[in-house]
Amino acid sequence: MRPRFMFVGDSMTIGSAGEHTWRYRMWQHLEASFGPGGYAVVGPRTALYDHEAGAPVSTAYADPAFPAQARAHLAGWGEGWLHMAPVVGEAVAAGRADVLLVSLGLIDLGFYTNSDQTARNVRAFVAAARAANPDVRAVLLPVIPNVRAEEEPPFAAECARFNGLLAAVAAELSTPRSPLVLADPPAGYDLRADTYDGTHPGPSGEHKLAAAFAGALHRAWGWGGPYRPAHPRGAQKCTRRLSGVTR
């Protein structure tokens, strides 16, 4: 099998100008695991979010040698399960994706939907992806630690409740033909060390997010091995003050 991976996510996945992104770290892991040509990264988008423009129009990845074909994704600043469920089917069909690496949920709970509504959108997302490819696999990352949950106990409870619902939906909907795997939360994730604003990952956070997905791939299907951080080239993201969930 030559897997065709598609990264699906919100602002933590698309990243912004000047960042490496966890997608870049995962690409390095896939290169080491499958070798050049042993896999593909697909998706309808390639850009980073540009804060000055207020739009996903930047190509300024921290490592300009990040190959164009590996920059593909289906991620958007301020987008969640609510937004991806209607578009994932077309993206899966167009890219012939067969493995989805999904990090969504925080934006939904922060701005759009409660945990029950978000869980229903997970179901819609899975149904649409399977309509495009009945054999599609997915690794689903729970909502990870964030500063709003740290500061607001009711929001923390809603995140925890959604994570429980996500685990239940994954267990219910997973099939041998189209397995759904729940990734473990990134080990040792520290908002002050691993993010630049309490939500978005800095370099160490990018590695930990990639490691969570790499671990799930290895545990579920024996793909690759333990995540070993590579040493990228390029600038590092500046540290910013901790703030709440941002779109």
mmCIF file of C-alpha atoms in Angstrom:
data_model
loop_
_atom_site.group_PDB
_atom_site.id
_atom_site.type_symbol
_atom_site.label_atom_id
_atom_site.label_comp_id
_atom_site.label_asym_id
_atom_site.label_seq_id
_atom_site.Cartn_x
_atom_site.Cartn_y
_atom_site.Cartn_z
ATOM 1 C CA MET A 1 0.000 0.000 0.000
ATOM 2 C CA ARG A 2 1.223 3.490 -0.884
ATOM 3 C CA PRO A 3 -0.855 5.564 1.549
ATOM 4 C CA ARG A 4 -2.165 8.969 0.560
ATOM 5 C CA PHE A 5 -2.330 11.155 3.676
ATOM 6 C CA MET A 6 -4.465 14.254 4.118
ATOM 7 C CA PHE A 7 -3.991 16.603 7.057
ATOM 8 C CA VAL A 8 -7.313 18.037 8.282
ATOM 9 C CA GLY A 9 -7.442 20.710 10.930
ATOM 10 C CA ASP A 10 -7.926 24.229 12.180
ATOM 11 C CA SER A 11 -5.453 27.036 12.911
ATOM 12 C CA MET A 12 -3.125 24.686 14.757
ATOM 13 C CA THR A 13 -2.781 22.617 11.589
ATOM 14 C CA ILE A 14 -2.703 25.223 8.835
ATOM 15 C CA GLY A 15 -0.162 27.278 10.797
ATOM 16 C CA SER A 16 0.819 30.852 10.006
ATOM 17 C CA ALA A 17 3.581 32.639 8.138
ATOM 18 C CA GLY A 18 7.050 31.868 9.473
ATOM 19 C CA GLU A 19 6.171 28.551 11.103
ATOM 20 C CA HIS A 20 7.321 25.049 10.280
ATOM 21 C CA THR A 21 3.907 23.560 11.311
ATOM 22 C CA TRP A 22 3.371 20.094 12.736
ATOM 23 C CA ARG A 23 2.559 19.005 9.185
ATOM 24 C CA TYR A 24 6.195 19.664 8.303
ATOM 25 C CA ARG A 25 7.364 17.584 11.278
ATOM 26 C CA MET A 26 5.017 14.796 10.246
ATOM 27 C CA TRP A 27 6.273 14.959 6.664
ATOM 28 C CA GLN A 28 9.799 14.362 7.974
ATOM 29 C CA HIS A 29 8.510 11.345 9.894
ATOM 30 C CA LEU A 30 6.720 9.986 6.825
ATOM 31 C CA GLU A 31 9.885 10.393 4.760
ATOM 32 C CA ALA A 32 11.814 8.389 7.335
ATOM 33 C CA SER A 33 9.058 5.775 7.627
ATOM 34 C CA PHE A 34 8.043 5.186 4.021
ATOM 35 C CA GLY A 35 10.913 6.649 2.040
ATOM 36 C CA PRO A 36 10.601 9.061 -0.882
ATOM 37 C CA GLY A 37 7.837 7.918 -3.185
ATOM 38 C CA GLY A 38 6.448 5.444 -0.657
ATOM 39 C CA TYR A 39 3.510 7.659 0.254
ATOM 40 C CA ALA A 40 1.824 10.901 -0.807
ATOM 41 C CA VAL A 41 0.440 13.980 0.936
ATOM 42 C CA VAL A 42 -2.734 15.311 -0.670
ATOM 43 C CA GLY A 43 -5.274 18.058 -0.164
ATOM 44 C CA PRO A 44 -6.811 21.058 -1.911
ATOM 45 C CA ARG A 45 -4.846 23.744 -0.023
ATOM 46 C CA THR A 46 -1.154 24.484 0.504
ATOM 47 C CA ALA A 47 -0.920 27.950 2.076
ATOM 48 C CA LEU A 48 -0.256 29.204 5.574
ATOM 49 C CA TYR A 49 -2.392 31.841 7.275
ATOM 50 C CA ASP A 50 -1.120 35.410 6.920
ATOM 51 C CA HIS A 51 -2.082 37.531 9.943
ATOM 52 C CA GLU A 52 -1.441 40.814 8.158
ATOM 53 C CA ALA A 53 -3.626 39.867 5.214
ATOM 54 C CA GLY A 54 -6.177 38.117 7.415
ATOM 55 C CA ALA A 55 -6.279 35.253 4.929
ATOM 56 C CA PRO A 56 -4.554 31.944 4.089
ATOM 57 C CA VAL A 57 -2.277 33.370 1.395
ATOM 58 C CA SER A 58 1.255 32.896 2.729
ATOM 59 C CA THR A 59 3.875 30.536 1.335
ATOM 60 C CA ALA A 60 6.488 31.587 3.930
ATOM 61 C CA TYR A 61 7.187 28.238 5.572
ATOM 62 C CA ALA A 62 10.121 28.370 7.978
ATOM 63 C CA ASP A 63 11.969 25.844 5.837
ATOM 64 C CA PRO A 64 11.659 26.902 2.184
ATOM 65 C CA ALA A 65 12.885 23.435 1.218
ATOM 66 C CA PHE A 66 9.582 21.925 2.451
ATOM 67 C CA PRO A 67 8.511 20.301 -0.853
ATOM 68 C CA ALA A 68 5.504 21.796 -2.579
ATOM 69 C CA GLN A 69 3.802 18.412 -2.907
ATOM 70 C CA ALA A 70 4.126 17.804 0.847
ATOM 71 C CA ARG A 71 2.481 21.124 1.791
ATOM 72 C CA ALA A 72 -0.994 19.940 0.756
ATOM 73 C CA HIS A 73 -3.701 19.975 3.417
ATOM 74 C CA LEU A 74 -7.341 20.579 4.242
ATOM 75 C CA ALA A 75 -6.964 22.988 7.148
ATOM 76 C CA GLY A 76 -8.256 26.465 7.839
ATOM 77 C CA TRP A 77 -7.880 29.237 10.373
ATOM 78 C CA GLY A 78 -11.121 29.310 12.346
ATOM 79 C CA GLU A 79 -12.503 26.118 10.798
ATOM 80 C CA GLY A 80 -13.719 23.075 12.681
ATOM 81 C CA TRP A 81 -15.727 19.881 12.250
ATOM 82 C CA LEU A 82 -18.671 22.130 11.357
ATOM 83 C CA HIS A 83 -16.810 23.535 8.355
ATOM 84 C CA MET A 84 -14.927 20.437 7.245
ATOM 85 C CA ALA A 85 -17.858 18.017 7.180
ATOM 86 C CA PRO A 86 -19.373 19.636 4.047
ATOM 87 C CA VAL A 87 -16.059 19.764 2.121
ATOM 88 C CA VAL A 88 -14.148 16.640 3.141
ATOM 89 C CA GLY A 89 -15.886 14.379 0.641
ATOM 90 C CA GLU A 90 -14.848 16.454 -2.346
ATOM 91 C CA ALA A 91 -11.300 16.753 -0.989
ATOM 92 C CA VAL A 92 -10.999 13.000 -0.405
ATOM 93 C CA ALA A 93 -12.299 12.258 -3.887
ATOM 94 C CA ALA A 94 -10.090 14.811 -5.618
ATOM 95 C CA GLY A 95 -6.933 13.783 -3.796
ATOM 96 C CA ARG A 96 -7.782 10.084 -3.620
ATOM 97 C CA ALA A 97 -6.952 10.321 0.077
ATOM 98 C CA ASP A 98 -7.062 7.105 2.055
ATOM 99 C CA VAL A 99 -5.651 8.221 5.433
ATOM 100 C CA LEU A 100 -6.970 11.312 7.215
ATOM 101 C CA LEU A 101 -4.956 12.836 10.067
ATOM 102 C CA VAL A 102 -7.516 15.001 11.838
ATOM 103 C CA SER A 103 -7.042 17.638 14.534
ATOM 104 C CA LEU A 104 -10.342 19.489 15.060
ATOM 105 C CA GLY A 105 -12.734 20.444 17.823
ATOM 106 C CA LEU A 106 -11.322 23.356 19.813
ATOM 107 C CA ILE A 107 -12.634 25.989 17.414
ATOM 108 C CA ASP A 108 -16.052 24.301 17.273
ATOM 109 C CA LEU A 109 -16.426 24.332 21.040
ATOM 110 C CA GLY A 110 -14.942 27.806 21.366
ATOM 111 C CA PHE A 111 -17.144 29.572 18.837
ATOM 112 C CA TYR A 112 -19.763 27.470 17.074
ATOM 113 C CA THR A 113 -21.197 24.323 18.654
ATOM 114 C CA ASN A 114 -21.500 22.490 21.954
ATOM 115 C CA SER A 115 -20.078 19.008 22.502
ATOM 116 C CA ASP A 116 -23.214 17.162 21.341
ATOM 117 C CA GLN A 117 -23.502 19.225 18.163
ATOM 118 C CA THR A 118 -19.801 18.809 17.481
ATOM 119 C CA ALA A 119 -20.077 15.037 17.865
ATOM 120 C CA ARG A 120 -22.878 15.044 15.290
ATOM 121 C CA ASN A 121 -20.598 16.922 12.920
ATOM 122 C CA VAL A 122 -17.928 14.241 13.453
ATOM 123 C CA ARG A 123 -20.471 11.678 12.266
ATOM 124 C CA ALA A 124 -21.306 13.799 9.221
ATOM 125 C CA PHE A 125 -17.590 14.186 8.449
ATOM 126 C CA VAL A 126 -16.986 10.433 8.596
ATOM 127 C CA ALA A 127 -20.037 9.714 6.437
ATOM 128 C CA ALA A 128 -18.917 12.202 3.781
ATOM 129 C CA ALA A 129 -15.353 10.877 3.726
ATOM 130 C CA ARG A 130 -16.598 7.306 3.363
ATOM 131 C CA ALA A 131 -18.996 8.285 0.590
ATOM 132 C CA ALA A 132 -15.934 9.456 -1.345
ATOM 133 C CA ASN A 133 -13.753 6.489 -0.340
ATOM 134 C CA PRO A 134 -15.370 3.558 1.494
ATOM 135 C CA ASP A 135 -11.904 2.337 2.537
ATOM 136 C CA VAL A 136 -10.735 5.600 4.074
ATOM 137 C CA ARG A 137 -8.892 5.398 7.396
ATOM 138 C CA ALA A 138 -8.677 8.206 9.942
ATOM 139 C CA VAL A 139 -6.646 9.103 12.992
ATOM 140 C CA LEU A 140 -8.566 11.507 15.226
ATOM 141 C CA LEU A 141 -6.807 13.697 17.788
ATOM 142 C CA PRO A 142 -8.819 14.763 20.857
ATOM 143 C CA VAL A 143 -9.003 18.418 21.795
ATOM 144 C CA ILE A 144 -5.626 19.126 23.378
ATOM 145 C CA PRO A 145 -4.777 21.365 26.358
ATOM 146 C CA ASN A 146 -5.390 25.056 25.736
ATOM 147 C CA VAL A 147 -5.307 28.257 27.742
ATOM 148 C CA ARG A 148 -9.059 28.874 27.683
ATOM 149 C CA ALA A 149 -9.677 25.483 29.258
ATOM 150 C CA GLU A 150 -7.008 26.306 31.820
ATOM 151 C CA GLU A 151 -8.707 29.578 32.726
ATOM 152 C CA GLU A 152 -12.391 28.591 32.381
ATOM 153 C CA PRO A 153 -13.481 25.397 34.185
ATOM 154 C CA PRO A 154 -16.824 25.172 32.307
ATOM 155 C CA PHE A 155 -14.989 25.246 28.974
ATOM 156 C CA ALA A 156 -12.535 22.640 30.240
ATOM 157 C CA ALA A 157 -15.493 20.428 31.158
ATOM 158 C CA GLU A 158 -16.998 20.872 27.683
ATOM 159 C CA CYS A 159 -13.683 19.922 26.053
ATOM 160 C CA ALA A 160 -13.448 16.834 28.264
ATOM 161 C CA ARG A 161 -17.029 15.890 27.462
ATOM 162 C CA PHE A 162 -16.432 16.222 23.736
ATOM 163 C CA ASN A 163 -13.300 14.097 23.973
ATOM 164 C CA GLY A 164 -15.368 11.376 25.591
ATOM 165 C CA LEU A 165 -17.975 11.649 22.839
ATOM 166 C CA LEU A 166 -15.246 11.570 20.170
ATOM 167 C CA ALA A 167 -13.857 8.347 21.627
ATOM 168 C CA ALA A 168 -17.342 6.826 21.683
ATOM 169 C CA VAL A 169 -18.095 7.864 18.087
ATOM 170 C CA ALA A 170 -14.764 6.487 16.885
ATOM 171 C CA ALA A 171 -15.382 3.169 18.628
ATOM 172 C CA GLU A 172 -18.941 2.938 17.282
ATOM 173 C CA LEU A 173 -18.198 3.889 13.679
ATOM 174 C CA SER A 174 -14.860 2.147 13.196
ATOM 175 C CA THR A 175 -14.987 -0.853 10.875
ATOM 176 C CA PRO A 176 -12.353 -3.266 9.578
ATOM 177 C CA ARG A 177 -12.743 -1.732 6.131
ATOM 178 C CA SER A 178 -12.635 1.879 7.325
ATOM 179 C CA PRO A 179 -10.947 2.026 10.739
ATOM 180 C CA LEU A 180 -11.083 5.093 12.962
ATOM 181 C CA VAL A 181 -8.255 5.429 15.460
ATOM 182 C CA LEU A 182 -8.192 7.793 18.411
ATOM 183 C CA ALA A 183 -4.738 9.270 18.920
ATOM 184 C CA ASP A 184 -3.390 9.741 22.406
ATOM 185 C CA PRO A 185 -3.118 13.372 23.549
ATOM 186 C CA PRO A 186 0.425 14.666 23.004
ATOM 187 C CA ALA A 187 2.553 13.518 25.914
ATOM 188 C CA GLY A 188 3.767 16.175 28.315
ATOM 189 C CA TYR A 189 2.093 19.040 26.440
ATOM 190 C CA ASP A 190 2.922 22.290 28.278
ATOM 191 C CA LEU A 191 1.114 25.473 27.266
ATOM 192 C CA ARG A 192 4.036 27.683 28.217
ATOM 193 C CA ALA A 193 6.756 25.593 26.620
ATOM 194 C CA ASP A 194 4.892 24.095 23.668
ATOM 195 C CA THR A 195 2.686 26.976 22.443
ATOM 196 C CA TYR A 196 3.359 30.612 21.628
ATOM 197 C CA ASP A 197 -0.004 31.946 22.821
ATOM 198 C CA GLY A 198 -1.603 29.203 24.881
ATOM 199 C CA THR A 199 -3.266 27.630 21.872
ATOM 200 C CA HIS A 200 -1.052 27.424 18.798
ATOM 201 C CA PRO A 201 1.993 25.132 18.877
ATOM 202 C CA GLY A 202 5.526 26.434 18.830
ATOM 203 C CA PRO A 203 8.412 24.251 17.643
ATOM 204 C CA SER A 204 8.309 21.798 20.552
ATOM 205 C CA GLY A 205 4.514 21.618 20.358
ATOM 206 C CA GLU A 206 4.711 20.861 16.639
ATOM 207 C CA HIS A 207 6.949 17.898 17.403
ATOM 208 C CA LYS A 208 4.581 16.632 20.090
ATOM 209 C CA LEU A 209 1.560 16.847 17.793
ATOM 210 C CA ALA A 210 3.420 14.983 15.058
ATOM 211 C CA ALA A 211 4.499 12.391 17.620
ATOM 212 C CA ALA A 212 0.872 11.823 18.659
ATOM 213 C CA PHE A 213 -0.114 11.002 15.077
ATOM 214 C CA ALA A 214 3.032 8.971 14.413
ATOM 215 C CA GLY A 215 2.369 6.933 17.533
ATOM 216 C CA ALA A 216 -1.209 6.231 16.461
ATOM 217 C CA LEU A 217 -0.106 5.075 12.997
ATOM 218 C CA HIS A 218 2.464 2.756 14.514
ATOM 219 C CA ARG A 219 0.149 1.399 17.211
ATOM 220 C CA ALA A 220 -2.835 0.831 14.924
ATOM 221 C CA TRP A 221 -1.228 -0.439 11.725
ATOM 222 C CA GLY A 222 2.466 -0.950 12.411
ATOM 223 C CA TRP A 223 3.409 1.960 10.134
ATOM 224 C CA GLY A 224 6.697 3.656 10.856
ATOM 225 C CA GLY A 225 8.232 3.548 14.279
ATOM 226 C CA PRO A 226 8.773 5.792 17.285
ATOM 227 C CA TYR A 227 8.817 9.473 16.411
ATOM 228 C CA ARG A 228 12.321 10.889 16.248
ATOM 229 C CA PRO A 229 12.508 14.669 15.781
ATOM 230 C CA ALA A 230 14.555 15.800 12.818
ATOM 231 C CA HIS A 231 16.488 19.060 12.831
ATOM 232 C CA PRO A 232 14.840 21.500 10.426
ATOM 233 C CA ARG A 233 16.268 24.577 8.863
ATOM 234 C CA GLY A 234 14.670 27.999 9.034
ATOM 235 C CA ALA A 235 13.421 30.539 11.521
ATOM 236 C CA GLN A 236 11.617 29.847 14.755
ATOM 237 C CA LYS A 237 8.307 31.408 15.733
ATOM 238 C CA CYS A 238 8.537 34.266 18.231
ATOM 239 C CA THR A 239 7.095 33.711 21.704
ATOM 240 C CA ARG A 240 3.820 35.493 22.362
ATOM 241 C CA ARG A 241 1.741 36.214 25.420
ATOM 242 C CA LEU A 242 -0.718 33.504 26.445
ATOM 243 C CA SER A 243 -4.228 34.304 25.259
ATOM 244 C CA GLY A 244 -7.549 32.573 24.769
ATOM 245 C CA VAL A 245 -8.774 30.500 21.855
ATOM 246 C CA THR A 246 -8.378 32.500 18.658
ATOM 247 C CA ARG A 247 -9.751 31.920 15.218
#
